[in-house]
Amino acid sequence: MTHGYEQSERSPWELRWIGLDVEQLQRTESTFALSNGHIGLRGTLEEGEPRGLPGTYLNGFYESYQLPYAEAGYGYPEDGQTVVNVTDGKIIRLLVEDEPLDMRYGQATAHERVLDFRSGTLRRTTEWSSPTGRRVRVRTERLVSFTQRAVAAIRYEVEPLDGEIQLVVQSDLLANEPIESPTGDPRVAAALDSPLVGEFAMAEDYRAVLVHRTRESGLRMAAAMDHRLETTDGLRTRIHAEDDLARLTAAVDVPKGEKLTLIKYVGYGWSAQRSAPALRAQVEAALDGALQTGWEGLLAEQRQFLDEFWESADVQIDGDPELQQAVRFALFHVLQAGARGESRAIPGKGLTGPGYDGHAFWDTESFVLQVLTYTMPEAARDALRWRHTTLDKARERAAQLGLRGAAFPWRSINGAECSAYWPAGTAAFHVSADIADAVARYVAATADQDFERHYGTEILLETARLWISLGHHGKHGGFRIDGVTGPDEYSAIADNNVYTNLMAQRNLREAAESCERHPDIAESFEVDADEIAEWRRAADEMVIPYDDLLEVHPQAERFTQHVDWDFENTPAEHYPLLLNYPYFDLYRKQVIKQADLVLAMHLRGDAFTPEQKARNFAYYEERTVRDSSLSAGTQAVLAAEVGHLDLAYDYLAEAAFTDLHDVHNNVRNGLHMASLAGAWLATVAGLGGMRDHDGSLSFAPRLPRGLDRVSFRLIFLGTHFSVEITPEEAKYQLLSGDELDIRHHGEKVTVSESATAMPIPEAPSLPEPSQPPGRAPARRRKD
Ligand code: BGC
């Protein structure tokens, strides 16, 4: 058998892995993860073993632990939070005439798994011959329902391939599953060692329920399962439940030509407040709903949900089938991360693995929500509502730091800062402007007045207050924001980081406008005309440093005066640099982990001239090492804008393949949501040139050599429309809703039912910039 993802033109809508490669299981458990934003199931084999890193997650369900410090300091966050591997409902073991199905023994004559982006299911087919030569075919299909958010379901079918065989199936709910610690941090490992305390267990007929709570964070969860069995006569079943295990056992002799089919419905719920009986009732009700819908019904609902999603969000790429597949894979996972989060965070890894302890970062607002705002705006709204629910914690944090307004955390699950002190976390205040930017983008793209009044204005005004208290009017003029860390984590505590200042400027202006649109809300937060005027003055006078000699923007003041990093003498195995060089040295030299000034040129492209963009891009290309997966998508966007289309193609591919090719060698811990979103951004904002600076949409499409056609669909102000790009022209067409005015390379176009074709002007021709030695992206361009 061959091993690996099948990469054929036949798979634009699915990811298929053929063969079993135990070493690669951790990796494929992440790529084959299923989630609806509320429940996340890693793509483990049903029989539980062999396994890489099993994981079942509930969004927002975490354990706390103390963050100790060798040296104390004021304002250090004290509590860490880490995502918990909750009760596993995926396990279904099989005994074939008393030999357990375990792919490490006997022989798997066929084995493949398929993640299907249209059905929203993970399918598996295995033909296995036991060590004593008994052959069975196992077919499974599982889903985490987009329509019934507390429900997952598995269809499990076994078929004897020779004669009659005795089959025994055990279907489990297993809590406190022993797993190897995914982290090197002993405190996290201790917090995760049997984190769940049993509170209630019951089993009856084909149904069982387990209720547990965490030791420290005091959260309670329930998991429940129920089953339907179809087979020949003579079926014997037994069910029992104890603290950490509930098991349904079914035994039957199955003749050749017949099958044993088990449908397992699993329900999950958690709460910080509800009692064990209330949670039990909740998950049992979820199961009853799922049983009522039935397996076929759940499949049909899932399909319809995805049909509607692709109808408004699909991206097509002609000329590179592998990239087509990867971009759909990316969109599918971004959807899975956000679809039914419902006022919970979207973590950096979604619910696909334990990486980053399950924390959410600015990755959500700056990358993931750009995608969701234009493809599934309700999901963007819900994620922003989560931020709103954490405002009190952000206000407390600001007060603790001696600031006004709200300081959102660098990383968190429940909204409280849980980044142990380090300069790139505590001083990375830009996260608050990123959240404000996402609020403004969502409001402009949807005109959702209800959201703005109840959530948006408050976030905008509290973050505006943060900037006023963090910055000051300098003696020599200008509003300065000193001593902060921008997106590039290889610089820290710098003065007037251009990205931060431009995003704060936008934040201040958007807050002023939102308060003027909703004066009653502004008044309820004691915002008066003087305060609004103060925001506007700070925004107008914002310091944006510029190096007149080099004619580029320094990333922050004095950055361009720092000594250059010695790239020539940095061996390939010393990347990522943060693991091989001391931070103080990275901080004082010109070396960039990830797009920072370049990201400013995307999100605040209105603040730069085209000439500045081209020069800045070239300058920062030569110094950016991409030790973060957040970088490639943004570099694609700017490469395309300044005319380096082949390079944009290379970076688009890097963002799209980050997880499929395991570019950062850590996909086992979960997928990189910001990078998956970056694949969409590289396509839509890169090759499509989409910008949304002033609350309206503009496009500047151009294709690199080798791509014949790129098309994508978007939603703006309730209008669904498509953009189709070929080398010569771009077509804009309304799919539903009202006509819409957009710009194409600066020219006004009305998007209407009959497609409007617009010619594509020549790209500016500039010499292509280089990257630090050994750090150029893998070449995808067609020569
Ligand atoms: C990046 C941050 C990012 C975090 C989580 C870090 O490596 O530098 O920008 O927020 O990862 O993805």
Coordinates of N, CA, C and O in Angstrom, one line a residue, residues 608-721:
F608 N -0.6 54.7 2.8 CA 0.7 54.6 2.1 C 0.5 54.9 0.6 O -0.6 54.6 0.0
T609 N 1.5 55.5 0.0 CA 1.4 55.7 -1.5 C 1.9 54.4 -2.2 O 2.6 53.6 -1.5
P610 N 1.5 54.2 -3.4 CA 2.0 53.0 -4.1 C 3.5 52.9 -4.1 O 4.1 51.8 -4.0
E611 N 4.2 54.0 -4.3 CA 5.7 54.0 -4.3 C 6.2 53.6 -2.9 O 7.2 52.8 -2.9
Q612 N 5.6 54.1 -1.9 CA 6.1 53.7 -0.5 C 5.9 52.2 -0.3 O 6.7 51.5 0.2
K613 N 4.7 51.7 -0.8 CA 4.4 50.3 -0.7 C 5.5 49.4 -1.3 O 6.0 48.4 -0.8
A614 N 5.8 49.8 -2.6 CA 6.8 49.0 -3.3 C 8.2 49.0 -2.6 O 8.8 48.0 -2.4
R615 N 8.6 50.2 -2.1 CA 9.9 50.3 -1.5 C 9.9 49.6 -0.1 O 10.8 48.8 0.2
N616 N 8.9 49.8 0.6 CA 8.8 49.2 2.0 C 8.7 47.6 1.8 O 9.4 46.9 2.5
F617 N 8.0 47.2 0.8 CA 7.8 45.7 0.6 C 9.2 45.1 0.4 O 9.6 44.1 1.0
A618 N 10.0 45.7 -0.5 CA 11.3 45.2 -0.9 C 12.2 45.2 0.4 O 12.9 44.3 0.6
Y619 N 12.2 46.3 1.1 CA 13.0 46.5 2.3 C 12.7 45.4 3.3 O 13.6 44.7 3.8
Y620 N 11.4 45.1 3.6 CA 11.1 44.2 4.6 C 11.2 42.7 4.1 O 11.4 41.8 4.9
E621 N 11.0 42.5 2.8 CA 11.2 41.1 2.3 C 12.6 40.6 2.7 O 12.8 39.5 3.0
E622 N 13.6 41.5 2.5 CA 15.0 41.1 2.8 C 15.3 40.8 4.2 O 16.4 40.3 4.5
R623 N 14.4 41.1 5.1 CA 14.6 40.9 6.5 C 13.6 40.0 7.2 O 13.7 39.9 8.5
T624 N 12.7 39.5 6.5 CA 11.6 38.7 7.1 C 11.8 37.2 7.0 O 12.0 36.8 5.9
V625 N 11.8 36.5 8.1 CA 12.2 35.1 8.1 C 11.0 34.2 8.1 O 11.1 33.0 8.0
R626 N 9.8 34.7 8.4 CA 8.6 33.9 8.5 C 8.7 32.7 9.5 O 8.4 31.6 9.2
D627 N 9.2 33.1 10.7 CA 9.2 32.0 11.8 C 7.8 31.9 12.3 O 7.5 31.1 13.3
S628 N 6.8 32.7 11.9 CA 5.4 32.5 12.2 C 4.6 32.2 11.0 O 4.8 32.8 9.9
S629 N 3.6 31.3 11.2 CA 2.7 31.0 10.0 C 1.8 32.1 9.7 O 1.0 32.0 8.7
L630 N 1.8 33.2 10.5 CA 0.9 34.3 10.2 C 1.4 35.2 9.1 O 0.7 36.1 8.7
S631 N 2.6 34.9 8.6 CA 3.2 35.9 7.7 C 3.0 35.7 6.2 O 2.7 36.7 5.5
A632 N 3.0 34.4 5.7 CA 3.0 34.2 4.3 C 1.8 34.8 3.6 O 1.9 35.4 2.5
G633 N 0.6 34.6 4.2 CA -0.6 35.1 3.6 C -0.5 36.7 3.3 O -0.9 37.2 2.3
T634 N 0.0 37.4 4.3 CA 0.1 38.8 4.2 C 1.1 39.2 3.2 O 0.9 40.2 2.4
Q635 N 2.2 38.5 3.2 CA 3.3 38.8 2.2 C 2.7 38.6 0.8 O 3.0 39.3 -0.2
A636 N 1.8 37.6 0.6 CA 1.2 37.3 -0.7 C 0.4 38.5 -1.1 O 0.4 39.0 -2.2
V637 N -0.4 39.1 -0.1 CA -1.3 40.2 -0.4 C -0.5 41.4 -0.9 O -0.8 42.0 -2.0
L638 N 0.6 41.7 -0.2 CA 1.4 42.9 -0.7 C 2.2 42.6 -1.9 O 2.4 43.5 -2.8
A639 N 2.7 41.4 -2.0 CA 3.5 41.0 -3.2 C 2.6 41.3 -4.5 O 3.0 41.9 -5.5
A640 N 1.4 40.8 -4.4 CA 0.4 41.0 -5.5 C 0.2 42.4 -5.8 O 0.2 42.9 -6.9
E641 N 0.0 43.2 -4.7 CA -0.3 44.6 -4.9 C 0.8 45.4 -5.6 O 0.5 46.2 -6.5
V642 N 2.0 45.1 -5.2 CA 3.1 45.9 -5.8 C 3.6 45.3 -7.1 O 4.5 45.8 -7.8
G643 N 3.0 44.2 -7.6 CA 3.2 43.7 -8.9 C 4.1 42.4 -9.0 O 4.4 41.9 -10.1
H644 N 4.5 41.8 -7.8 CA 5.3 40.6 -7.9 C 4.3 39.4 -7.8 O 4.2 38.7 -6.8
L645 N 3.7 39.1 -8.9 CA 2.6 38.1 -8.9 C 3.1 36.7 -8.8 O 2.5 35.9 -8.1
D646 N 4.3 36.4 -9.3 CA 4.8 35.1 -9.1 C 5.2 34.8 -7.6 O 4.9 33.7 -7.1
L647 N 5.7 35.8 -7.0 CA 6.0 35.7 -5.6 C 4.7 35.6 -4.8 O 4.7 34.8 -3.8
A648 N 3.7 36.3 -5.2 CA 2.4 36.2 -4.5 C 1.9 34.8 -4.6 O 1.3 34.2 -3.6
Y649 N 2.1 34.2 -5.7 CA 1.6 32.8 -5.9 C 2.4 31.9 -5.0 O 1.8 31.0 -4.3
D650 N 3.7 32.1 -4.9 CA 4.5 31.2 -4.0 C 4.0 31.4 -2.5 O 3.9 30.4 -1.8
Y651 N 3.8 32.6 -2.1 CA 3.3 32.8 -0.7 C 1.9 32.3 -0.5 O 1.6 31.8 0.6
L652 N 1.0 32.4 -1.5 CA -0.3 31.9 -1.4 C -0.2 30.4 -1.1 O -0.9 29.8 -0.3
A653 N 0.7 29.7 -1.9 CA 0.8 28.3 -1.8 C 1.4 27.9 -0.4 O 0.9 27.0 0.3
E654 N 2.3 28.7 0.1 CA 2.9 28.5 1.4 C 1.8 28.5 2.5 O 1.7 27.7 3.4
A655 N 1.0 29.6 2.4 CA -0.1 29.7 3.4 C -1.1 28.5 3.3 O -1.5 27.9 4.3
A656 N -1.4 28.2 2.1 CA -2.4 27.1 1.9 C -1.9 25.7 2.3 O -2.6 24.9 2.7
F657 N -0.6 25.5 2.1 CA 0.0 24.2 2.4 C 0.6 24.1 3.8 O 1.2 23.1 4.1
T658 N 0.5 25.2 4.6 CA 1.2 25.1 5.9 C 0.8 23.9 6.7 O 1.7 23.2 7.2
D659 N -0.4 23.5 6.7 CA -0.9 22.4 7.5 C -0.8 21.1 6.7 O -0.3 20.1 7.2
L660 N -1.1 21.1 5.4 CA -1.1 19.9 4.6 C 0.4 19.4 4.4 O 0.6 18.2 4.4
H661 N 1.3 20.3 4.3 CA 2.7 19.9 4.1 C 3.5 20.0 5.4 O 4.7 19.8 5.4
D662 N 2.8 20.4 6.5 CA 3.4 20.5 7.8 C 4.7 21.4 7.8 O 5.7 21.0 8.2
V663 N 4.5 22.5 7.2 CA 5.7 23.4 6.9 C 6.4 23.8 8.2 O 7.6 23.9 8.3
H664 N 5.6 24.0 9.3 CA 6.3 24.4 10.6 C 6.5 23.2 11.5 O 6.9 23.4 12.7
N665 N 6.3 22.0 11.0 CA 6.6 20.8 11.7 C 5.9 20.7 13.1 O 6.5 20.3 14.1
N666 N 4.7 21.2 13.2 CA 4.0 21.1 14.5 C 2.5 21.0 14.3 O 1.7 21.3 15.2
V667 N 2.1 20.5 13.1 CA 0.7 20.3 12.8 C 0.0 19.3 13.8 O -1.2 19.3 14.0
R668 N 0.8 18.4 14.4 CA 0.3 17.5 15.3 C -0.5 18.2 16.4 O -1.4 17.6 17.0
N669 N -0.1 19.4 16.8 CA -0.7 20.1 17.9 C -2.0 20.8 17.5 O -2.6 21.5 18.3
G670 N -2.3 20.8 16.2 CA -3.5 21.4 15.7 C -3.2 22.3 14.5 O -2.0 22.6 14.2
L671 N -4.2 22.6 13.8 CA -4.1 23.4 12.6 C -3.9 24.9 12.9 O -4.3 25.4 13.9
H672 N -3.3 25.6 11.9 CA -3.0 27.0 12.1 C -4.1 27.9 11.5 O -4.1 28.1 10.3
M673 N -5.1 28.2 12.3 CA -6.3 28.9 11.7 C -5.9 30.2 10.9 O -6.5 30.5 9.9
A674 N -5.0 31.0 11.5 CA -4.7 32.2 10.8 C -4.0 32.0 9.5 O -4.2 32.8 8.5
S675 N -3.3 30.9 9.4 CA -2.6 30.6 8.1 C -3.7 30.1 7.1 O -3.6 30.4 5.9
L676 N -4.6 29.3 7.6 CA -5.7 28.8 6.7 C -6.5 30.0 6.2 O -6.8 30.1 5.0
A677 N -6.8 30.9 7.1 CA -7.5 32.1 6.7 C -6.6 32.9 5.7 O -7.0 33.5 4.8
G678 N -5.2 32.9 6.0 CA -4.3 33.5 5.1 C -4.3 33.0 3.7 O -4.1 33.8 2.8
A679 N -4.7 31.8 3.5 CA -4.8 31.2 2.2 C -5.9 31.9 1.4 O -5.8 32.3 0.2
W680 N -7.0 32.2 2.1 CA -8.2 32.9 1.5 C -7.8 34.3 1.3 O -8.0 34.9 0.2
L681 N -7.1 34.9 2.2 CA -6.7 36.4 2.1 C -5.7 36.5 0.9 O -5.8 37.5 0.1
A682 N -4.8 35.5 0.8 CA -3.8 35.6 -0.3 C -4.6 35.5 -1.7 O -4.2 36.1 -2.6
T683 N -5.7 34.8 -1.7 CA -6.4 34.6 -3.0 C -7.3 35.9 -3.2 O -7.2 36.5 -4.3
V684 N -8.1 36.2 -2.2 CA -9.1 37.3 -2.4 C -8.5 38.7 -2.3 O -8.7 39.5 -3.2
A685 N -7.7 38.9 -1.3 CA -7.0 40.2 -1.1 C -5.7 40.3 -1.9 O -5.3 41.4 -2.3
G686 N -5.1 39.2 -2.1 CA -3.9 39.1 -2.9 C -4.2 39.2 -4.4 O -4.2 40.2 -5.0
L687 N -4.5 38.0 -5.0 CA -4.8 37.9 -6.4 C -6.0 38.8 -6.8 O -6.1 39.4 -7.9
G688 N -7.0 38.8 -5.9 CA -8.2 39.6 -6.2 C -8.1 41.1 -5.9 O -8.9 41.9 -6.3
G689 N -7.1 41.4 -5.1 CA -6.8 42.8 -4.7 C -7.9 43.4 -3.9 O -8.1 44.6 -4.0
M690 N -8.7 42.6 -3.2 CA -9.8 43.2 -2.5 C -9.3 44.1 -1.3 O -8.5 43.7 -0.5
R691 N -9.9 45.3 -1.1 CA -9.6 46.1 0.0 C -11.0 46.7 0.5 O -11.9 46.8 -0.3
D692 N -11.0 47.0 1.8 CA -12.2 47.5 2.4 C -12.0 48.8 3.3 O -12.6 48.9 4.3
H693 N -11.0 49.6 2.8 CA -10.6 50.7 3.7 C -11.6 51.6 4.2 O -11.7 52.0 5.3
D694 N -12.5 52.1 3.3 CA -13.4 53.1 3.7 C -14.8 52.6 3.9 O -15.8 53.3 3.7
G695 N -14.9 51.3 4.2 CA -16.3 50.7 4.4 C -16.9 50.3 3.0 O -18.1 49.9 3.0
S696 N -16.2 50.5 1.9 CA -16.7 50.0 0.7 C -15.7 49.0 0.1 O -14.5 49.0 0.5
L697 N -16.0 48.3 -1.0 CA -15.1 47.3 -1.5 C -14.5 47.7 -2.8 O -15.1 48.3 -3.6
S698 N -13.2 47.5 -2.9 CA -12.5 47.7 -4.1 C -11.7 46.4 -4.5 O -11.3 45.7 -3.6
F699 N -11.4 46.2 -5.8 CA -10.7 45.1 -6.2 C -9.6 45.6 -7.2 O -9.8 46.6 -7.9
A700 N -8.5 44.8 -7.3 CA -7.5 45.1 -8.3 C -6.9 43.8 -8.7 O -5.7 43.5 -8.4
P701 N -7.7 43.0 -9.4 CA -7.3 41.6 -9.7 C -6.2 41.5 -10.7 O -6.1 42.3 -11.6
R702 N -5.4 40.5 -10.5 CA -4.3 40.1 -11.4 C -3.8 38.7 -11.2 O -3.7 38.3 -10.0
L703 N -3.6 37.9 -12.2 CA -3.2 36.6 -12.0 C -1.7 36.4 -12.3 O -1.2 37.0 -13.2
P704 N -1.1 35.5 -11.6 CA 0.3 35.1 -11.9 C 0.3 34.2 -13.1 O -0.8 33.6 -13.4
R705 N 1.4 34.0 -13.7 CA 1.5 33.0 -14.8 C 1.1 31.7 -14.3 O 1.5 31.3 -13.2
G706 N 0.4 30.9 -15.1 CA 0.2 29.5 -14.7 C -1.2 29.3 -14.0 O -1.7 28.2 -14.0
L707 N -1.8 30.3 -13.6 CA -3.2 30.2 -13.1 C -4.1 30.7 -14.2 O -4.0 31.8 -14.6
D708 N -5.0 29.8 -14.6 CA -5.9 30.2 -15.8 C -7.1 31.0 -15.4 O -7.6 31.8 -16.1
R709 N -7.6 30.7 -14.2 CA -8.8 31.4 -13.7 C -8.9 31.3 -12.2 O -8.6 30.2 -11.7
V710 N -9.3 32.3 -11.6 CA -9.5 32.3 -10.1 C -10.9 33.0 -9.9 O -11.1 34.0 -10.5
S711 N -11.7 32.3 -9.2 CA -13.0 33.0 -8.9 C -13.4 32.8 -7.4 O -13.0 31.8 -6.8
F712 N -14.1 33.8 -6.9 CA -14.5 33.6 -5.5 C -15.8 34.3 -5.3 O -16.3 35.1 -6.2
R713 N -16.5 34.0 -4.2 CA -17.8 34.5 -3.9 C -17.8 35.2 -2.6 O -17.1 34.8 -1.7
L714 N -18.5 36.3 -2.5 CA -18.5 37.1 -1.2 C -19.9 37.6 -0.9 O -20.8 37.6 -1.8
I715 N -20.1 38.0 0.4 CA -21.3 38.6 0.8 C -21.0 40.0 1.3 O -20.0 40.1 2.1
F716 N -21.7 41.0 0.8 CA -21.4 42.4 1.3 C -22.8 43.1 1.4 O -23.5 43.1 0.4
L717 N -23.1 43.6 2.5 CA -24.4 44.3 2.8 C -25.6 43.4 2.3 O -26.5 43.8 1.6
G718 N -25.5 42.1 2.6 CA -26.5 41.2 2.2 C -26.5 40.7 0.8 O -27.3 39.9 0.4
T719 N -25.7 41.4 -0.1 CA -25.6 41.0 -1.5 C -24.6 39.9 -1.7 O -23.5 40.0 -1.1
H720 N -25.0 38.8 -2.4 CA -24.1 37.8 -2.7 C -23.6 38.0 -4.1 O -24.4 38.2 -5.0
F721 N -22.3 38.0 -4.3 CA -21.8 38.2 -5.7 C -20.5 37.4 -6.0 O -19.9 36.9 -5.0

